[in-house]
Coordinates of C-alpha atoms and ligand atoms in Angstrom, one line a residue:
M1 CA 32.1 -12.5 -74.0
A2 CA 33.9 -14.7 -71.6
T3 CA 36.5 -17.0 -73.2
P4 CA 36.2 -20.8 -72.6
L5 CA 39.0 -20.4 -70.0
E6 CA 37.2 -17.6 -68.1
S7 CA 33.9 -19.5 -68.2
W8 CA 35.5 -22.5 -66.6
V9 CA 37.3 -20.5 -64.0
N10 CA 34.1 -18.7 -63.1
E11 CA 32.4 -22.1 -62.7
A12 CA 35.2 -23.3 -60.5
A13 CA 35.1 -20.1 -58.4
A14 CA 31.3 -20.5 -58.0
L15 CA 31.9 -23.9 -56.5
A16 CA 35.0 -23.2 -54.3
K17 CA 34.0 -19.6 -53.4
P18 CA 37.4 -18.0 -52.9
D19 CA 37.7 -14.5 -51.5
R20 CA 40.0 -13.4 -54.3
L21 CA 40.8 -14.5 -57.9
V22 CA 44.2 -14.0 -59.4
Y23 CA 45.3 -14.9 -62.9
C24 CA 49.0 -15.8 -62.9
D25 CA 51.3 -14.3 -65.5
G26 CA 54.4 -16.5 -64.7
S27 CA 56.6 -13.5 -64.1
E28 CA 59.6 -13.5 -61.7
A29 CA 57.9 -10.8 -59.6
E30 CA 54.8 -13.0 -59.2
Y31 CA 57.0 -16.0 -58.3
Q32 CA 58.6 -13.9 -55.5
R33 CA 55.1 -12.9 -54.3
M34 CA 54.2 -16.6 -54.1
V35 CA 57.4 -17.3 -52.1
A36 CA 56.6 -14.4 -49.8
E37 CA 53.1 -15.9 -49.3
M38 CA 54.6 -19.3 -48.5
L39 CA 57.0 -17.8 -46.0
R40 CA 54.1 -15.9 -44.3
G41 CA 52.2 -19.2 -44.1
G42 CA 54.9 -20.6 -41.7
E43 CA 55.4 -24.0 -43.4
T44 CA 58.1 -22.7 -45.6
V45 CA 61.5 -21.2 -44.5
Q46 CA 64.2 -19.4 -46.4
L47 CA 67.4 -21.3 -46.9
N48 CA 70.9 -19.7 -46.6
K49 CA 70.8 -16.7 -49.0
K50 CA 74.5 -16.8 -49.7
T51 CA 75.0 -20.5 -50.4
Y52 CA 71.5 -21.3 -51.6
P53 CA 70.2 -18.1 -53.2
N54 CA 66.5 -18.0 -53.9
C55 CA 66.0 -21.5 -52.3
Q56 CA 63.3 -22.4 -49.8
L57 CA 62.4 -25.4 -47.6
H58 CA 58.8 -26.3 -47.5
R59 CA 57.6 -28.6 -44.8
S60 CA 54.4 -30.3 -45.7
S61 CA 51.7 -31.6 -43.3
P62 CA 53.2 -34.9 -42.0
N63 CA 50.3 -36.9 -43.4
D64 CA 50.8 -35.4 -46.9
V65 CA 54.2 -36.5 -48.1
A66 CA 53.6 -38.8 -51.1
R67 CA 51.0 -39.8 -53.7
T68 CA 48.0 -41.5 -52.3
E69 CA 47.1 -44.2 -54.9
H70 CA 44.1 -45.5 -52.8
L71 CA 42.5 -42.1 -53.0
T72 CA 43.1 -41.7 -56.8
F73 CA 40.2 -42.5 -59.1
I74 CA 39.4 -42.9 -62.8
C75 CA 35.8 -41.8 -63.2
S76 CA 34.9 -43.2 -66.6
R77 CA 31.2 -43.7 -67.4
D78 CA 31.8 -47.5 -67.7
K79 CA 33.7 -49.2 -64.9
D80 CA 35.4 -51.6 -67.4
D81 CA 37.0 -48.6 -69.1
A82 CA 39.0 -47.9 -65.9
G83 CA 39.9 -51.6 -65.7
P84 CA 40.9 -53.8 -62.8
T85 CA 44.0 -51.9 -61.9
N86 CA 42.4 -48.5 -61.3
N87 CA 40.1 -47.3 -58.5
W88 CA 36.8 -46.3 -60.1
M89 CA 33.9 -44.0 -59.2
D90 CA 30.9 -43.3 -61.3
P91 CA 31.4 -39.7 -62.7
G92 CA 28.1 -38.5 -61.3
A93 CA 28.9 -39.9 -57.9
A94 CA 32.4 -38.5 -57.9
K95 CA 31.1 -35.0 -58.8
H96 CA 28.6 -35.2 -56.0
K97 CA 31.1 -36.6 -53.4
V98 CA 34.2 -34.5 -54.3
G99 CA 32.0 -31.5 -55.2
A100 CA 30.7 -31.4 -51.7
L101 CA 34.3 -31.2 -50.4
L102 CA 35.2 -28.5 -52.9
D103 CA 32.1 -26.5 -52.1
G104 CA 33.3 -23.4 -50.3
A105 CA 36.8 -24.9 -49.8
M106 CA 38.5 -21.6 -50.8
R107 CA 36.5 -19.3 -48.5
G108 CA 39.0 -16.8 -47.0
R109 CA 41.6 -17.9 -49.6
T110 CA 42.8 -16.8 -53.0
M111 CA 42.1 -18.8 -56.1
Y112 CA 45.1 -18.7 -58.4
V113 CA 44.5 -19.4 -62.0
V114 CA 47.6 -21.1 -63.5
P115 CA 47.6 -21.5 -67.3
Y116 CA 50.4 -23.8 -68.4
I117 CA 51.9 -25.4 -71.4
L118 CA 53.1 -29.0 -71.2
G119 CA 56.1 -29.2 -73.6
P120 CA 58.2 -26.6 -75.4
V121 CA 56.3 -23.4 -76.1
D122 CA 56.3 -23.8 -79.9
S123 CA 56.1 -27.6 -80.2
P124 CA 53.1 -29.1 -82.0
I125 CA 53.2 -32.0 -79.5
S126 CA 52.7 -29.6 -76.5
K127 CA 49.3 -29.0 -74.9
V128 CA 47.7 -26.4 -72.6
G129 CA 46.3 -27.0 -69.2
V130 CA 44.8 -24.7 -66.6
E131 CA 45.0 -25.4 -62.9
V132 CA 43.1 -23.4 -60.3
T133 CA 44.5 -23.8 -56.8
D134 CA 44.5 -22.2 -53.4
S135 CA 48.1 -23.2 -52.7
P136 CA 51.0 -20.7 -53.3
Y137 CA 53.4 -23.7 -53.1
V138 CA 51.6 -25.3 -56.0
V139 CA 51.7 -22.1 -58.0
A140 CA 55.5 -21.7 -57.3
S141 CA 56.1 -25.4 -58.2
M142 CA 54.1 -25.1 -61.4
R143 CA 56.2 -22.2 -62.4
I144 CA 59.3 -24.3 -62.1
M145 CA 57.8 -27.5 -63.6
S146 CA 55.9 -26.0 -66.6
R147 CA 55.9 -23.1 -69.0
M148 CA 53.3 -21.1 -67.0
G149 CA 51.4 -17.8 -67.3
K150 CA 51.5 -15.4 -70.2
V151 CA 53.0 -17.9 -72.7
A152 CA 50.2 -20.3 -72.0
M153 CA 47.5 -17.7 -72.3
E154 CA 49.0 -16.6 -75.6
R155 CA 49.1 -20.2 -76.9
L156 CA 45.5 -20.8 -75.8
G157 CA 43.9 -17.6 -76.9
A158 CA 40.1 -18.0 -77.1
S159 CA 40.4 -21.7 -77.7
S160 CA 38.6 -24.3 -75.6
D161 CA 41.5 -26.7 -76.2
F162 CA 42.8 -27.0 -72.7
V163 CA 42.6 -29.5 -69.8
P164 CA 41.1 -27.9 -66.7
G165 CA 42.1 -29.0 -63.2
L166 CA 40.5 -27.8 -60.0
H167 CA 42.7 -28.1 -56.9
S168 CA 42.1 -27.2 -53.3
L169 CA 44.1 -28.0 -50.2
G170 CA 40.8 -28.5 -48.4
D171 CA 41.6 -29.2 -44.8
L172 CA 44.5 -31.6 -45.7
D173 CA 42.7 -34.5 -43.9
P174 CA 43.4 -37.8 -45.7
M175 CA 39.8 -38.8 -44.9
R176 CA 38.7 -36.0 -47.2
R177 CA 41.3 -36.4 -49.9
Y178 CA 40.4 -37.3 -53.4
I179 CA 42.2 -37.1 -56.8
V180 CA 39.6 -37.8 -59.4
H181 CA 39.9 -37.9 -63.2
F182 CA 37.1 -37.7 -65.8
P183 CA 38.7 -39.2 -68.9
E184 CA 35.7 -38.6 -71.2
E185 CA 35.4 -34.9 -70.1
K186 CA 39.2 -34.5 -69.8
L187 CA 38.8 -32.9 -66.4
I188 CA 40.7 -33.3 -63.1
W189 CA 39.5 -32.5 -59.5
S190 CA 41.9 -32.8 -56.6
V191 CA 41.2 -32.0 -52.9
G192 CA 42.9 -32.5 -49.6
S193 CA 46.5 -32.7 -50.6
G194 CA 49.3 -30.3 -51.4
Y195 CA 51.8 -33.0 -52.5
G196 CA 53.5 -33.1 -55.9
G197 CA 51.7 -35.8 -57.9
N198 CA 48.4 -35.2 -56.1
A199 CA 48.4 -31.4 -56.4
L200 CA 50.6 -30.3 -59.4
L201 CA 47.9 -31.4 -61.8
G202 CA 50.0 -31.0 -64.9
K203 CA 52.2 -33.8 -63.8
K204 CA 50.7 -37.3 -63.3
C205 CA 47.0 -36.2 -63.6
F206 CA 47.2 -34.5 -67.0
A207 CA 50.5 -35.5 -68.5
L208 CA 49.9 -39.2 -67.8
R209 CA 46.3 -40.1 -66.8
I210 CA 44.4 -37.8 -69.1
A211 CA 47.1 -37.7 -71.8
S212 CA 47.3 -41.5 -72.0
V213 CA 43.6 -41.5 -72.9
M214 CA 44.2 -38.7 -75.6
A215 CA 47.2 -40.6 -76.8
R216 CA 45.3 -43.7 -77.5
E217 CA 42.5 -41.8 -79.3
Q218 CA 45.1 -40.0 -81.4
S219 CA 47.8 -42.6 -82.0
W220 CA 50.6 -41.2 -79.9
M221 CA 52.2 -42.1 -76.5
A222 CA 52.2 -40.6 -73.0
E223 CA 54.6 -42.5 -70.8
H224 CA 56.3 -42.4 -67.4
M225 CA 59.7 -42.2 -69.1
L226 CA 62.9 -40.3 -68.8
I227 CA 64.4 -39.2 -72.1
L228 CA 68.2 -39.1 -72.5
G229 CA 70.7 -38.7 -75.3
L230 CA 73.8 -41.0 -75.2
E231 CA 76.7 -39.3 -77.0
S232 CA 79.3 -41.7 -78.4
P233 CA 82.8 -41.1 -79.6
G234 CA 82.6 -38.9 -82.7
G235 CA 79.8 -36.9 -81.2
K236 CA 76.7 -38.9 -82.5
V237 CA 73.8 -38.7 -80.0
T238 CA 71.4 -41.6 -79.7
Y239 CA 68.1 -41.0 -77.8
M240 CA 66.5 -43.4 -75.4
G241 CA 63.3 -43.4 -73.3
A242 CA 63.3 -45.4 -70.0
A243 CA 60.3 -46.3 -67.9
F244 CA 61.1 -47.1 -64.3
P245 CA 58.5 -46.9 -61.5
S246 CA 58.5 -44.0 -59.0
A247 CA 61.8 -43.6 -57.1
C248 CA 63.5 -46.3 -59.2
G249 CA 66.2 -44.2 -60.9
K250 CA 64.8 -42.2 -63.8
T251 CA 66.2 -38.8 -62.7
N252 CA 69.5 -40.3 -61.8
L253 CA 69.9 -42.1 -65.1
A254 CA 68.8 -39.1 -67.1
M255 CA 71.3 -36.8 -65.3
M256 CA 74.2 -39.2 -64.9
V257 CA 77.9 -38.2 -65.1
S258 CA 79.2 -41.0 -67.3
A259 CA 81.9 -43.4 -65.9
L260 CA 83.0 -43.7 -69.6
E261 CA 83.4 -40.0 -70.3
S262 CA 87.1 -40.5 -71.0
Q263 CA 86.1 -43.0 -73.7
G264 CA 83.8 -40.4 -75.3
Y265 CA 80.4 -41.6 -73.8
R266 CA 78.3 -38.9 -72.3
V267 CA 74.7 -38.5 -71.2
W268 CA 72.5 -35.6 -72.1
T269 CA 69.2 -35.0 -70.3
V270 CA 66.0 -34.3 -72.2
G271 CA 63.6 -35.3 -69.5
D272 CA 63.6 -37.1 -66.1
D273 CA 60.0 -38.3 -65.6
L274 CA 57.6 -37.9 -68.5
A275 CA 57.6 -38.4 -72.3
W276 CA 55.1 -37.5 -74.9
M277 CA 55.8 -39.1 -78.2
K278 CA 54.5 -38.9 -81.8
I279 CA 55.6 -40.5 -85.0
G280 CA 57.8 -38.0 -87.0
D281 CA 58.2 -37.6 -90.7
D282 CA 61.5 -39.5 -90.6
G283 CA 59.6 -42.7 -89.3
Y284 CA 61.0 -42.4 -85.8
L285 CA 59.0 -41.9 -82.7
H286 CA 59.8 -38.4 -81.5
A287 CA 59.8 -37.5 -77.8
I288 CA 59.3 -34.2 -76.0
N289 CA 59.6 -33.6 -72.3
P290 CA 56.3 -32.1 -71.2
E291 CA 58.0 -30.6 -68.1
A292 CA 60.4 -27.7 -67.5
G293 CA 61.7 -28.8 -64.2
F294 CA 62.7 -31.8 -62.1
F295 CA 60.7 -32.9 -59.0
G296 CA 63.3 -35.3 -57.8
V297 CA 63.9 -37.6 -54.9
A298 CA 66.5 -36.0 -52.5
P299 CA 67.6 -39.0 -50.3
G300 CA 70.4 -40.9 -52.0
T301 CA 71.4 -37.9 -54.1
G302 CA 75.0 -36.7 -53.5
M303 CA 78.2 -35.6 -55.2
K304 CA 79.2 -39.2 -55.8
T305 CA 75.8 -40.4 -57.1
N306 CA 74.6 -37.4 -59.0
P307 CA 77.0 -34.4 -59.2
N308 CA 75.0 -32.8 -62.0
V309 CA 71.8 -32.4 -59.9
M310 CA 73.9 -31.4 -56.9
G311 CA 75.2 -28.5 -58.9
A312 CA 71.8 -27.6 -60.2
L313 CA 70.3 -27.4 -56.7
R314 CA 72.4 -24.5 -55.5
K315 CA 69.9 -21.8 -56.5
N316 CA 66.2 -21.2 -57.4
T317 CA 65.1 -24.5 -55.8
V318 CA 62.2 -25.4 -53.6
F319 CA 63.1 -28.3 -51.2
T320 CA 60.3 -30.3 -49.7
N321 CA 60.6 -32.2 -46.4
V322 CA 64.4 -32.3 -46.3
A323 CA 66.3 -31.6 -43.1
M324 CA 68.1 -28.3 -42.4
T325 CA 71.6 -27.6 -40.9
P326 CA 72.3 -24.8 -38.5
E327 CA 73.7 -22.9 -41.5
R328 CA 70.3 -23.2 -43.0
E329 CA 71.5 -25.5 -45.8
P330 CA 69.5 -28.6 -46.9
W331 CA 70.5 -32.0 -45.7
W332 CA 69.3 -35.6 -46.3
E333 CA 70.4 -39.2 -45.9
G334 CA 72.9 -40.0 -48.7
I335 CA 73.9 -36.4 -49.4
G336 CA 77.5 -37.5 -48.8
F337 CA 78.5 -35.9 -45.4
E338 CA 77.6 -36.7 -41.8
P339 CA 74.6 -35.0 -40.2
P340 CA 76.0 -31.9 -38.5
A341 CA 75.1 -31.1 -34.9
G342 CA 72.0 -29.0 -34.5
L343 CA 70.2 -30.5 -37.5
I344 CA 66.5 -29.8 -37.8
N345 CA 64.5 -32.7 -39.2
W346 CA 61.8 -32.5 -41.9
K347 CA 59.2 -31.9 -39.3
G348 CA 61.0 -28.9 -38.0
E349 CA 62.2 -30.6 -34.8
K350 CA 65.7 -30.8 -33.3
W351 CA 67.1 -34.1 -34.7
D352 CA 69.1 -36.8 -33.1
S353 CA 69.7 -40.3 -34.3
S354 CA 67.0 -41.8 -32.1
K355 CA 64.4 -39.9 -34.2
G356 CA 65.1 -42.0 -37.4
A357 CA 65.6 -40.4 -40.8
A358 CA 66.1 -36.6 -40.6
A359 CA 64.7 -36.1 -44.1
H360 CA 61.5 -37.8 -45.2
P361 CA 62.4 -40.8 -47.5
N362 CA 60.3 -39.1 -50.2
A363 CA 61.8 -35.6 -49.6
R364 CA 62.1 -33.9 -52.9
Y365 CA 63.6 -30.9 -54.7
T366 CA 61.9 -28.8 -57.4
V367 CA 64.5 -27.3 -59.8
P368 CA 64.4 -25.7 -63.2
A369 CA 65.7 -28.2 -65.8
A370 CA 67.7 -25.6 -67.5
Q371 CA 70.0 -25.4 -64.5
S372 CA 71.3 -28.9 -65.0
P373 CA 74.8 -29.0 -66.6
S374 CA 73.7 -32.1 -68.4
I375 CA 70.7 -30.5 -70.1
S376 CA 70.5 -31.5 -73.8
P377 CA 70.9 -28.8 -76.4
K378 CA 67.8 -30.5 -78.0
W379 CA 65.6 -30.5 -74.8
E380 CA 63.3 -27.8 -76.1
A381 CA 63.4 -28.9 -79.8
P382 CA 59.8 -28.4 -81.1
E383 CA 60.0 -31.7 -83.1
G384 CA 61.3 -33.7 -80.1
V385 CA 64.2 -36.2 -80.3
P386 CA 64.1 -39.4 -82.3
I387 CA 63.9 -42.5 -80.0
S388 CA 66.1 -45.5 -80.8
A389 CA 65.6 -47.6 -77.7
F390 CA 63.0 -48.1 -74.9
I391 CA 64.3 -49.3 -71.6
F392 CA 62.0 -50.8 -69.0
G393 CA 63.2 -51.5 -65.5
G394 CA 62.4 -51.9 -61.8
R395 CA 63.7 -52.7 -58.4
R396 CA 64.1 -56.4 -58.2
A397 CA 66.3 -58.1 -55.7
R398 CA 66.2 -61.3 -57.8
V399 CA 64.8 -62.5 -61.2
A400 CA 65.6 -59.7 -63.6
P401 CA 69.2 -59.7 -64.9
L402 CA 71.2 -56.4 -65.2
V403 CA 70.1 -56.0 -68.8
Y404 CA 68.4 -57.9 -71.6
E405 CA 67.0 -57.2 -75.0
S406 CA 63.7 -58.3 -76.3
F407 CA 63.4 -60.4 -79.5
D408 CA 61.0 -58.0 -81.3
W409 CA 58.4 -55.3 -80.6
Q410 CA 55.6 -57.7 -79.6
H411 CA 57.9 -59.5 -77.2
G412 CA 59.2 -56.1 -76.0
V413 CA 55.6 -55.0 -75.2
F414 CA 55.2 -58.2 -73.2
V415 CA 58.5 -57.5 -71.3
G416 CA 57.0 -54.1 -70.4
A417 CA 53.7 -55.6 -69.4
M418 CA 55.5 -58.2 -67.2
M419 CA 57.3 -55.5 -65.3
A420 CA 57.4 -55.8 -61.5
S421 CA 59.1 -53.7 -58.9
E422 CA 59.5 -53.2 -55.2
T423 CA 57.3 -50.4 -53.9
T424 CA 59.0 -47.1 -52.7
A425 CA 58.2 -44.1 -50.5
A426 CA 56.9 -42.2 -53.5
A427 CA 53.5 -43.5 -52.7
T428 CA 51.9 -44.0 -49.3
G429 CA 51.7 -47.7 -48.1
D430 CA 54.2 -50.5 -47.7
V431 CA 57.7 -50.1 -49.0
G432 CA 59.7 -52.9 -50.5
V433 CA 56.8 -55.1 -51.6
T434 CA 57.1 -56.5 -55.1
R435 CA 54.1 -55.7 -57.3
R436 CA 53.4 -55.8 -61.0
D437 CA 53.8 -52.4 -62.5
P438 CA 53.4 -52.6 -66.3
M439 CA 55.5 -50.0 -68.2
A440 CA 55.8 -48.2 -64.8
M441 CA 52.3 -47.0 -65.5
L442 CA 50.3 -48.9 -62.9
P443 CA 49.3 -45.8 -61.0
F444 CA 49.2 -43.5 -64.0
C445 CA 47.2 -45.2 -66.8
G446 CA 43.9 -43.4 -67.3
Y447 CA 42.1 -46.3 -68.8
N448 CA 41.9 -50.1 -68.9
M449 CA 45.4 -51.4 -68.9
A450 CA 44.5 -54.3 -71.2
D451 CA 43.6 -51.6 -73.8
Y452 CA 46.8 -49.9 -73.0
F453 CA 48.7 -53.0 -73.9
G454 CA 46.6 -53.1 -77.1
H455 CA 47.6 -49.5 -77.9
W456 CA 51.3 -50.4 -77.5
L457 CA 50.9 -53.3 -79.8
A458 CA 49.1 -51.2 -82.4
M459 CA 51.7 -48.4 -82.2
G460 CA 54.4 -51.0 -83.1
K461 CA 52.6 -51.6 -86.4
K462 CA 52.4 -47.8 -87.1
I463 CA 56.0 -46.7 -86.3
P464 CA 58.1 -47.3 -89.4
K465 CA 61.3 -47.3 -87.3
P466 CA 60.3 -48.5 -83.9
P467 CA 62.7 -48.3 -80.9
K468 CA 64.3 -51.6 -79.8
I469 CA 63.0 -52.6 -76.4
F470 CA 65.3 -53.5 -73.4
H471 CA 64.9 -54.3 -69.7
V472 CA 67.4 -53.3 -66.9
N473 CA 67.7 -53.9 -63.2
W474 CA 70.2 -51.9 -61.1
F475 CA 68.9 -53.4 -57.9
R476 CA 69.7 -57.1 -58.0
R477 CA 71.1 -58.2 -54.6
G478 CA 73.7 -60.8 -53.7
A479 CA 73.4 -63.5 -50.9
D480 CA 74.7 -60.8 -48.5
G481 CA 71.7 -58.6 -49.3
K482 CA 73.9 -55.9 -51.0
F483 CA 73.4 -54.5 -54.4
L484 CA 75.5 -56.4 -56.9
W485 CA 75.8 -53.5 -59.4
P486 CA 77.3 -50.1 -58.4
G487 CA 74.7 -48.2 -60.4
F488 CA 74.6 -44.4 -61.0
G489 CA 77.4 -43.3 -63.3
E490 CA 78.4 -46.9 -64.0
N491 CA 75.0 -47.5 -65.6
V492 CA 76.5 -45.9 -68.8
R493 CA 78.2 -49.3 -69.4
V494 CA 74.8 -50.8 -69.8
L495 CA 73.6 -47.9 -72.0
K496 CA 76.7 -48.5 -74.2
W497 CA 75.7 -52.1 -74.7
I498 CA 72.2 -51.0 -75.6
L499 CA 73.6 -48.5 -78.1
E500 CA 75.7 -51.2 -79.7
R501 CA 72.7 -53.6 -80.0
V502 CA 70.7 -50.8 -81.6
E503 CA 73.5 -50.4 -84.1
G504 CA 73.6 -54.2 -84.7
R505 CA 76.8 -54.8 -82.7
G506 CA 77.4 -55.8 -79.1
A507 CA 78.1 -59.4 -78.0
A508 CA 75.0 -61.1 -76.8
Q509 CA 73.8 -64.5 -75.8
E510 CA 70.3 -65.8 -76.4
T511 CA 68.3 -66.9 -73.3
P512 CA 64.6 -67.8 -72.9
I513 CA 63.9 -64.2 -71.8
G514 CA 65.8 -62.4 -74.6
Y515 CA 69.4 -61.5 -75.4
V516 CA 71.7 -61.0 -72.4
P517 CA 75.2 -59.5 -72.8
A518 CA 77.9 -62.2 -73.5
K519 CA 80.6 -62.3 -70.8
N520 CA 82.8 -59.9 -72.8
G521 CA 79.8 -57.9 -74.0
L522 CA 79.9 -55.2 -71.4
T523 CA 82.7 -52.6 -71.2
L524 CA 84.0 -53.1 -67.6
D525 CA 87.5 -51.6 -67.7
G526 CA 88.1 -49.4 -64.7
L527 CA 85.3 -51.1 -62.7
K528 CA 86.0 -53.4 -59.8
I529 CA 83.5 -56.1 -60.0
S530 CA 84.0 -59.8 -59.2
D531 CA 83.4 -62.5 -61.7
E532 CA 80.8 -64.1 -59.3
A533 CA 78.9 -60.8 -59.0
L534 CA 78.9 -60.4 -62.8
T535 CA 77.7 -64.0 -63.3
E536 CA 74.9 -63.5 -60.8
L537 CA 73.9 -60.2 -62.4
L538 CA 73.5 -61.8 -65.8
R539 CA 72.0 -65.1 -64.6
V540 CA 68.6 -66.1 -65.8
S541 CA 67.3 -68.5 -63.2
P542 CA 64.6 -70.9 -64.4
E543 CA 63.3 -71.4 -60.8
D544 CA 62.9 -67.6 -60.3
W545 CA 61.2 -67.1 -63.7
E546 CA 58.9 -70.1 -63.0
L547 CA 57.5 -68.2 -60.0
D548 CA 57.3 -65.0 -62.0
L549 CA 55.4 -66.7 -64.8
G550 CA 52.9 -67.9 -62.2
D551 CA 52.5 -64.5 -60.6
S552 CA 52.2 -62.6 -63.9
K553 CA 49.7 -65.2 -65.2
Q554 CA 47.5 -64.3 -62.2
F555 CA 48.0 -60.6 -62.9
F556 CA 47.1 -60.9 -66.6
G557 CA 44.1 -63.1 -65.6
K558 CA 42.5 -60.0 -64.0
F559 CA 41.9 -58.5 -67.4
G560 CA 39.9 -61.5 -68.7
E561 CA 38.9 -61.5 -72.3
R562 CA 40.0 -57.9 -72.7
L563 CA 43.7 -58.9 -72.6
P564 CA 45.2 -58.8 -76.1
G565 CA 45.8 -62.3 -77.4
E566 CA 49.4 -61.3 -78.2
I567 CA 50.2 -60.9 -74.5
R568 CA 48.8 -64.4 -73.7
E569 CA 50.8 -65.8 -76.7
E570 CA 54.0 -64.2 -75.5
H571 CA 53.4 -65.6 -72.0
E572 CA 53.0 -69.1 -73.4
K573 CA 56.0 -68.7 -75.6
L574 CA 58.2 -67.7 -72.6
A575 CA 56.9 -70.6 -70.5
R576 CA 57.7 -73.0 -73.4
R577 CA 61.3 -71.6 -73.9
F578 CA 62.0 -72.3 -70.2
Q579 CA 60.5 -75.8 -70.4
R580 CA 62.9 -76.5 -73.3
V581 CA 65.9 -75.2 -71.2
V582 CA 64.9 -77.2 -68.2
T583 CA 64.3 -80.5 -70.0
A584 CA 67.3 -80.1 -72.4
Ligands
GTP601 P1 60.2 -40.5 -59.5 O1 60.5 -39.0 -59.5 O2 59.5 -40.9 -58.2 O3 59.4 -40.9 -60.7 O4 61.5 -41.3 -59.4 P2 62.8 -41.6 -60.3 O5 62.6 -42.8 -61.1 O6 63.2 -40.4 -61.0 O7 63.9 -42.0 -59.2 P3 65.3 -41.3 -58.8 O8 66.3 -41.2 -59.9 O9 64.9 -40.1 -58.1 O10 65.9 -42.4 -57.7 C1 65.2 -42.8 -56.6 C2 66.1 -43.4 -55.6 O11 66.9 -44.5 -56.2 C3 67.2 -42.4 -55.1 O12 67.3 -42.6 -53.7 C4 68.4 -42.8 -55.8 O13 69.6 -42.5 -55.1 C5 68.3 -44.3 -56.0 N1 69.0 -44.7 -57.3 C6 68.9 -44.2 -58.5 N2 69.7 -44.8 -59.4 C7 70.3 -45.8 -58.7 C8 71.2 -46.8 -59.1 O14 71.6 -46.9 -60.2 N3 71.6 -47.7 -58.1 C9 71.1 -47.6 -56.8 N4 71.5 -48.5 -56.0 N5 70.2 -46.7 -56.5 C10 69.8 -45.8 -57.4
SPV602 C1 56.4 -40.2 -58.9 O1 55.9 -40.5 -57.9 O2 56.5 -41.0 -59.9 C2 56.9 -38.9 -59.1 C3 56.6 -37.9 -58.1 O3 57.6 -38.6 -60.1 S1 55.0 -37.3 -58.3 O4 55.1 -36.0 -59.0 O5 54.4 -37.1 -57.0 O6 54.2 -38.2 -59.1
MN603 MN1 57.5 -40.2 -61.6

């Protein structure tokens, strides 16, 4: 008798019609076979074996470099269950349309069966997924990013408790590219892209879009959050989860080398992108990192900004769309040294400055998490880590101050729901356009976002010791257009204030939006920052917030009657608090 896994694989193979079927075991030998296959394909090259052992550079098709949100669909039976912020297709219509593209898509190719666990192998919070794909790059990436192969087969056994995902590169034509999710069936189909979030189906497709639906059904949380531990003098570690939109600083915050290390403050990495959280016996929300690797943004990453990751990237790493030096070493903008003569750009062409950026702005590295010097001793704890603070944040040139604390859970949920951020190169489309991105989940919530706000509000009532909720903004700009805050390792100063607030200390001042650090609240010794810059960073401008209240009102209006009353109430309360300030 075929197991449920085998039955589904056979079904997928009957549709995609591969020449060969290979079940992956997750071994090192198999990984090397995938690498060899990638090198044979010609789009991947070996990097310097001495200085970057076991590292490759993969050059994707130039039209396949980022997530494609306009081609990503939630195929719920009822359109309203996808909500106004998701693209929707009727499930039958999606099966028909995307099925036609998958039909025979693997002719002449191998179908790799990739069973994987999201989360530590022995954690009760973890779940099993199975991806079938015709891309060796996807197989190799999944081996870095998840616990893949034999371990997953062993955890699954003959059970049907897995999320299936069918992926094919198709012909890589964006006109024939679709990433479709069936939330009721808990099924994913993806065709026409080999890029990270479109093709590594364990990442955003399962761990967020499908898992968010499961989490609501089962009273837990699946979030686009990093998880870090902040060690304070004396060795106590306080865990925090932070949700920032794509390419807005999660990896860098989670892996930071603290500017206050000499004072005993140090950051430990549990996860850099995703968090699955359940209420623990101790009353805290406990978080696990569903992933086993980092798929991080390369540009802007250097020895000054993120030495931890720079150290981690020296072996066993797949680079995607970075540039390459004549010594066959990776290079990108912001790596910290000038582009050497003879640089080859991400497209594989000889580069000169007339050709623009040498690395694609969304060039990435895929590296095992365990290679980071900052990896937390608790990163694979089956019970997860207890979360004391949630931090929302985005890229905002104006409006949002460096940091503020919400008044309570309901207000904190509203702060998350109000989030906005400038778009980045992580998704195709315009860069630098401010859009509302609640909880950094706009592209990743697998159901109606109004119901998602409702789920957050409901969780607040269920968690005996709920995290305190904060908001940060590293990206506020001065009149000269430059960032006012140095960011990166200096961000620990903000984490320290957050920790103090969690512990009932920390000097703060009440404003209409929440508690902002008092002038002496932040630890700034050793940092050169002008008084004017600091004042501007912490300023709450009624005019700016007036505009934001209008914009968010319009956004919330899209949800109609489905929007929880609490969100409307918090919006009105915020408007009233500003009126009082203005008329006072
Ligand atoms: P995804 O993997 O897309 O979800 O992104 P992420 O949130 O993990 O973003 P990441 O940490 O990779 O940062 C994206 C970009 O922002 C990089 O170019 C970083 O160099 C830059 N960045 C990160 N933190 C800071 C900061 O504190 N200040 C400034 N100015 N830039 C930052
Ligand atoms: C993001 O875009 O938020 C990422 C990269 O973390 S991807 O895996 O493509 O989603
Ligand atoms: Mn992400």
